[in-house]
Coordinates of C-alpha atoms in Angstrom, one line a residue:
I394 CA 19.0 14.4 -5.0
D395 CA 22.0 14.5 -7.3
G396 CA 23.3 11.1 -6.3
T397 CA 26.0 12.3 -4.0
G398 CA 26.3 11.0 -0.4
L399 CA 25.6 7.4 -1.7
Q400 CA 25.4 4.9 1.2
M401 CA 25.3 1.4 -0.3
D402 CA 24.5 -0.7 2.8
F403 CA 22.1 1.1 5.0
I404 CA 20.7 -2.2 6.5
K405 CA 22.1 -5.6 5.5
E406 CA 21.7 -7.9 8.5
G407 CA 18.6 -9.8 9.4
L408 CA 16.9 -9.4 6.0
G409 CA 15.3 -12.0 3.8
N410 CA 13.2 -10.8 0.9
V411 CA 12.3 -7.1 1.5
E412 CA 9.3 -6.1 -0.6
G413 CA 8.0 -2.8 0.7
L414 CA 9.6 0.4 2.1
A415 CA 8.0 3.5 3.7
V416 CA 9.4 6.5 5.6
D417 CA 7.8 8.1 8.7
W418 CA 9.1 11.6 8.0
M419 CA 7.8 12.9 11.4
A420 CA 9.6 10.4 13.6
N421 CA 12.5 9.8 11.1
N422 CA 11.9 6.1 10.9
L423 CA 12.1 3.5 8.0
Y424 CA 9.5 0.7 7.8
W425 CA 9.8 -2.4 5.7
T426 CA 8.0 -5.7 4.9
D427 CA 10.0 -8.9 4.6
E428 CA 8.1 -11.7 2.7
A429 CA 10.8 -14.4 3.5
Y430 CA 10.7 -13.8 7.3
K431 CA 7.0 -12.7 7.3
T432 CA 7.9 -9.7 9.3
I433 CA 7.3 -5.9 9.4
S434 CA 10.1 -3.9 11.0
V435 CA 11.1 -0.4 11.7
A436 CA 14.5 1.3 12.1
S437 CA 15.8 4.8 12.9
L438 CA 17.0 6.7 9.8
D439 CA 19.6 8.4 12.1
N440 CA 20.9 5.1 13.4
P441 CA 19.6 2.0 11.6
T442 CA 21.1 -0.3 14.3
V443 CA 18.2 1.0 16.5
R444 CA 15.5 -1.3 15.0
R445 CA 12.5 -3.3 16.1
T446 CA 10.4 -6.1 14.6
L447 CA 6.8 -5.1 14.9
V448 CA 5.0 -8.1 13.3
R449 CA 6.2 -11.6 13.0
G450 CA 4.0 -14.2 11.3
Q451 CA 0.8 -13.1 13.0
V452 CA -0.5 -10.0 14.7
D453 CA -3.8 -9.7 16.7
S454 CA -4.9 -13.1 15.2
I455 CA -4.2 -11.8 11.7
Q456 CA -2.0 -14.2 9.8
V457 CA 0.9 -12.7 7.8
V458 CA 1.6 -14.7 4.6
N459 CA 2.7 -12.9 1.4
L460 CA 3.7 -9.4 2.5
R461 CA 4.2 -6.8 -0.2
A462 CA 3.8 -3.0 0.0
I463 CA 3.7 -0.8 3.1
V464 CA 2.8 2.9 3.6
V465 CA 3.0 5.1 6.7
M466 CA 0.5 7.9 7.6
P467 CA 2.3 9.4 10.7
Q468 CA -0.2 12.3 11.2
D469 CA -3.0 9.8 11.7
G470 CA -0.8 7.3 13.5
Y471 CA -1.3 4.4 11.0
I472 CA 0.6 2.0 8.8
F473 CA -1.0 -0.1 6.1
W474 CA 0.4 -3.1 4.4
S475 CA -0.8 -5.5 1.6
D476 CA -0.8 -9.2 1.9
W477 CA -1.6 -11.1 -1.3
M478 CA -3.0 -14.6 -1.7
Q479 CA -1.2 -17.4 -3.5
R480 CA -3.6 -20.0 -4.9
P481 CA -4.3 -22.5 -3.5
S482 CA -4.2 -21.1 0.0
L483 CA -6.4 -20.9 3.0
A484 CA -5.0 -17.5 3.9
P485 CA -7.1 -14.7 2.4
A486 CA -5.7 -11.6 0.7
K487 CA -5.9 -8.5 2.7
I488 CA -4.8 -4.9 3.4
V489 CA -4.2 -4.4 7.1
R490 CA -4.3 -1.2 9.1
A491 CA -2.3 -0.9 12.4
N492 CA -0.9 1.6 14.7
L493 CA 2.7 2.8 14.1
D494 CA 4.0 0.3 16.7
G495 CA 2.2 -2.6 15.0
S496 CA -0.6 -2.8 17.6
G497 CA -4.3 -2.6 17.0
A498 CA -4.1 -4.4 13.6
K499 CA -7.4 -4.7 11.7
V500 CA -8.1 -6.2 8.3
W501 CA -9.1 -3.0 6.5
V502 CA -9.8 -4.4 3.0
D503 CA -10.6 -8.1 2.7
N504 CA -10.7 -10.6 -0.1
Q505 CA -14.2 -9.5 -1.1
F506 CA -12.3 -6.8 -3.1
I507 CA -8.8 -8.1 -3.6
Q508 CA -6.6 -11.1 -4.4
W509 CA -3.2 -9.8 -5.4
P510 CA -2.9 -6.3 -3.8
N511 CA 0.5 -4.8 -4.8
G512 CA 1.3 -1.1 -4.7
L513 CA -0.2 1.2 -2.0
S514 CA -0.3 5.0 -2.0
A515 CA -1.5 7.0 1.0
D516 CA -3.2 10.4 0.6
Q517 CA -2.7 11.9 4.0
K518 CA -4.5 15.1 3.2
N519 CA -7.8 13.5 2.1
G520 CA -7.7 10.4 4.3
L521 CA -7.5 7.9 1.4
L522 CA -5.6 4.8 0.6
F523 CA -5.1 3.8 -3.0
W524 CA -4.0 0.3 -4.1
C525 CA -3.6 -1.7 -7.3
D526 CA -4.6 -5.4 -7.7
A527 CA -2.9 -7.6 -10.3
Y528 CA -5.5 -10.4 -10.1
Y529 CA -8.5 -8.2 -10.8
D530 CA -6.4 -5.7 -12.9
R531 CA -7.8 -2.6 -11.2
I532 CA -7.0 0.3 -9.0
Q533 CA -9.2 1.1 -6.0
A534 CA -9.3 3.4 -2.9
V535 CA -10.7 3.2 0.6
K536 CA -11.1 5.8 3.4
I537 CA -8.6 5.3 6.1
N538 CA -11.2 5.8 8.8
D539 CA -14.1 4.0 7.1
S540 CA -13.3 0.5 5.7
S541 CA -16.8 0.3 4.1
A542 CA -16.1 3.3 1.8
V543 CA -14.4 1.6 -1.2
W544 CA -14.2 2.8 -4.8
T545 CA -13.2 1.0 -7.9
I546 CA -11.4 3.7 -9.9
I547 CA -9.8 2.0 -12.9
S548 CA -10.7 -1.5 -14.1
A549 CA -9.5 -3.6 -17.0
K550 CA -13.1 -4.9 -17.3
E551 CA -14.4 -1.4 -18.0
Q552 CA -11.5 0.7 -19.4
G553 CA -9.1 -2.0 -20.7
T554 CA -6.1 0.2 -19.8
I555 CA -4.6 -1.9 -17.0
T556 CA -3.2 -5.5 -17.3
H557 CA -1.0 -6.4 -14.3
P558 CA -0.4 -3.3 -12.1
F559 CA 2.5 -3.5 -9.6
G560 CA 3.8 -0.2 -8.3
L561 CA 1.5 2.8 -7.6
V562 CA 1.9 6.5 -6.6
H563 CA -0.5 9.4 -6.7
H564 CA -0.4 13.2 -6.9
Y565 CA -3.3 15.3 -5.6
R566 CA -4.3 18.5 -7.4
P567 CA -5.7 20.7 -4.6
H568 CA -6.2 23.8 -6.8
S569 CA -8.3 22.2 -9.5
P570 CA -11.9 23.3 -9.9
E571 CA -12.9 19.8 -8.7
P572 CA -10.7 17.4 -6.7
K573 CA -8.4 15.5 -9.1
W574 CA -5.7 12.9 -8.6
D575 CA -2.9 11.9 -11.0
L576 CA -2.3 8.1 -10.7
Y577 CA 0.9 6.6 -11.9
W578 CA 1.4 2.8 -11.9
T579 CA 3.8 0.3 -13.3
E580 CA 2.7 -2.7 -15.5
F581 CA 4.6 -5.8 -14.5
T582 CA 4.0 -7.7 -17.8
D583 CA 4.8 -5.1 -20.4
G584 CA 7.2 -2.9 -18.5
H585 CA 5.2 0.4 -19.0
I586 CA 4.5 3.2 -16.7
R587 CA 0.9 4.4 -17.1
H588 CA -0.9 7.5 -16.0
A589 CA -4.5 8.5 -15.5
V590 CA -6.3 11.6 -14.1
I591 CA -9.2 10.7 -11.9
T592 CA -11.9 12.4 -9.9
L593 CA -13.4 11.0 -6.8
N594 CA -16.5 12.0 -4.9
P595 CA -15.8 11.4 -1.2
T596 CA -19.5 11.3 -0.4
T597 CA -20.3 8.3 -2.6
K598 CA -18.8 4.9 -3.1
N599 CA -19.0 2.1 -5.6
F600 CA -17.8 -1.5 -5.7

């Protein structure tokens, strides 16, 4: 944490344009998305030469086009990744859920809700996935075991506080009188880091 033990080249072969990184802290693996090669890969943190490409171009009839973020939820056995749509394109934007080995892929959030999904943040404790969308300028969430449960949390149309969100992380406050989350996100156009405290009722949903 103090910057010592710096290892400059952890993985440098077979990479094109790496967009997203995520760590499986239970199996000690590193996952990444590569937009250039249209791949999702995994390597051992103990020995990065032990690696495997899980997804290449297509998985379970789901086309891979513009990969961006990836998150791992090892306790539930899932990975999620975002795939944004570049207009004009016949390939729809999507957030995909798959098993840790890349099998069983399903479109979890489709282009009914998203166009340019960027950052993802996984709340393992509460079974939620947060994401930000730079086309609609909003932050949303979905249950990891119910793709129909989608919330719009922050929207430029309503709050006017979000313009082009890119990176996203969250912090859950378990000891608050009511469940609260701190959301932090980066704004691509103005270079700011913004913060909001939100509440979320897991028994309701809104679109």
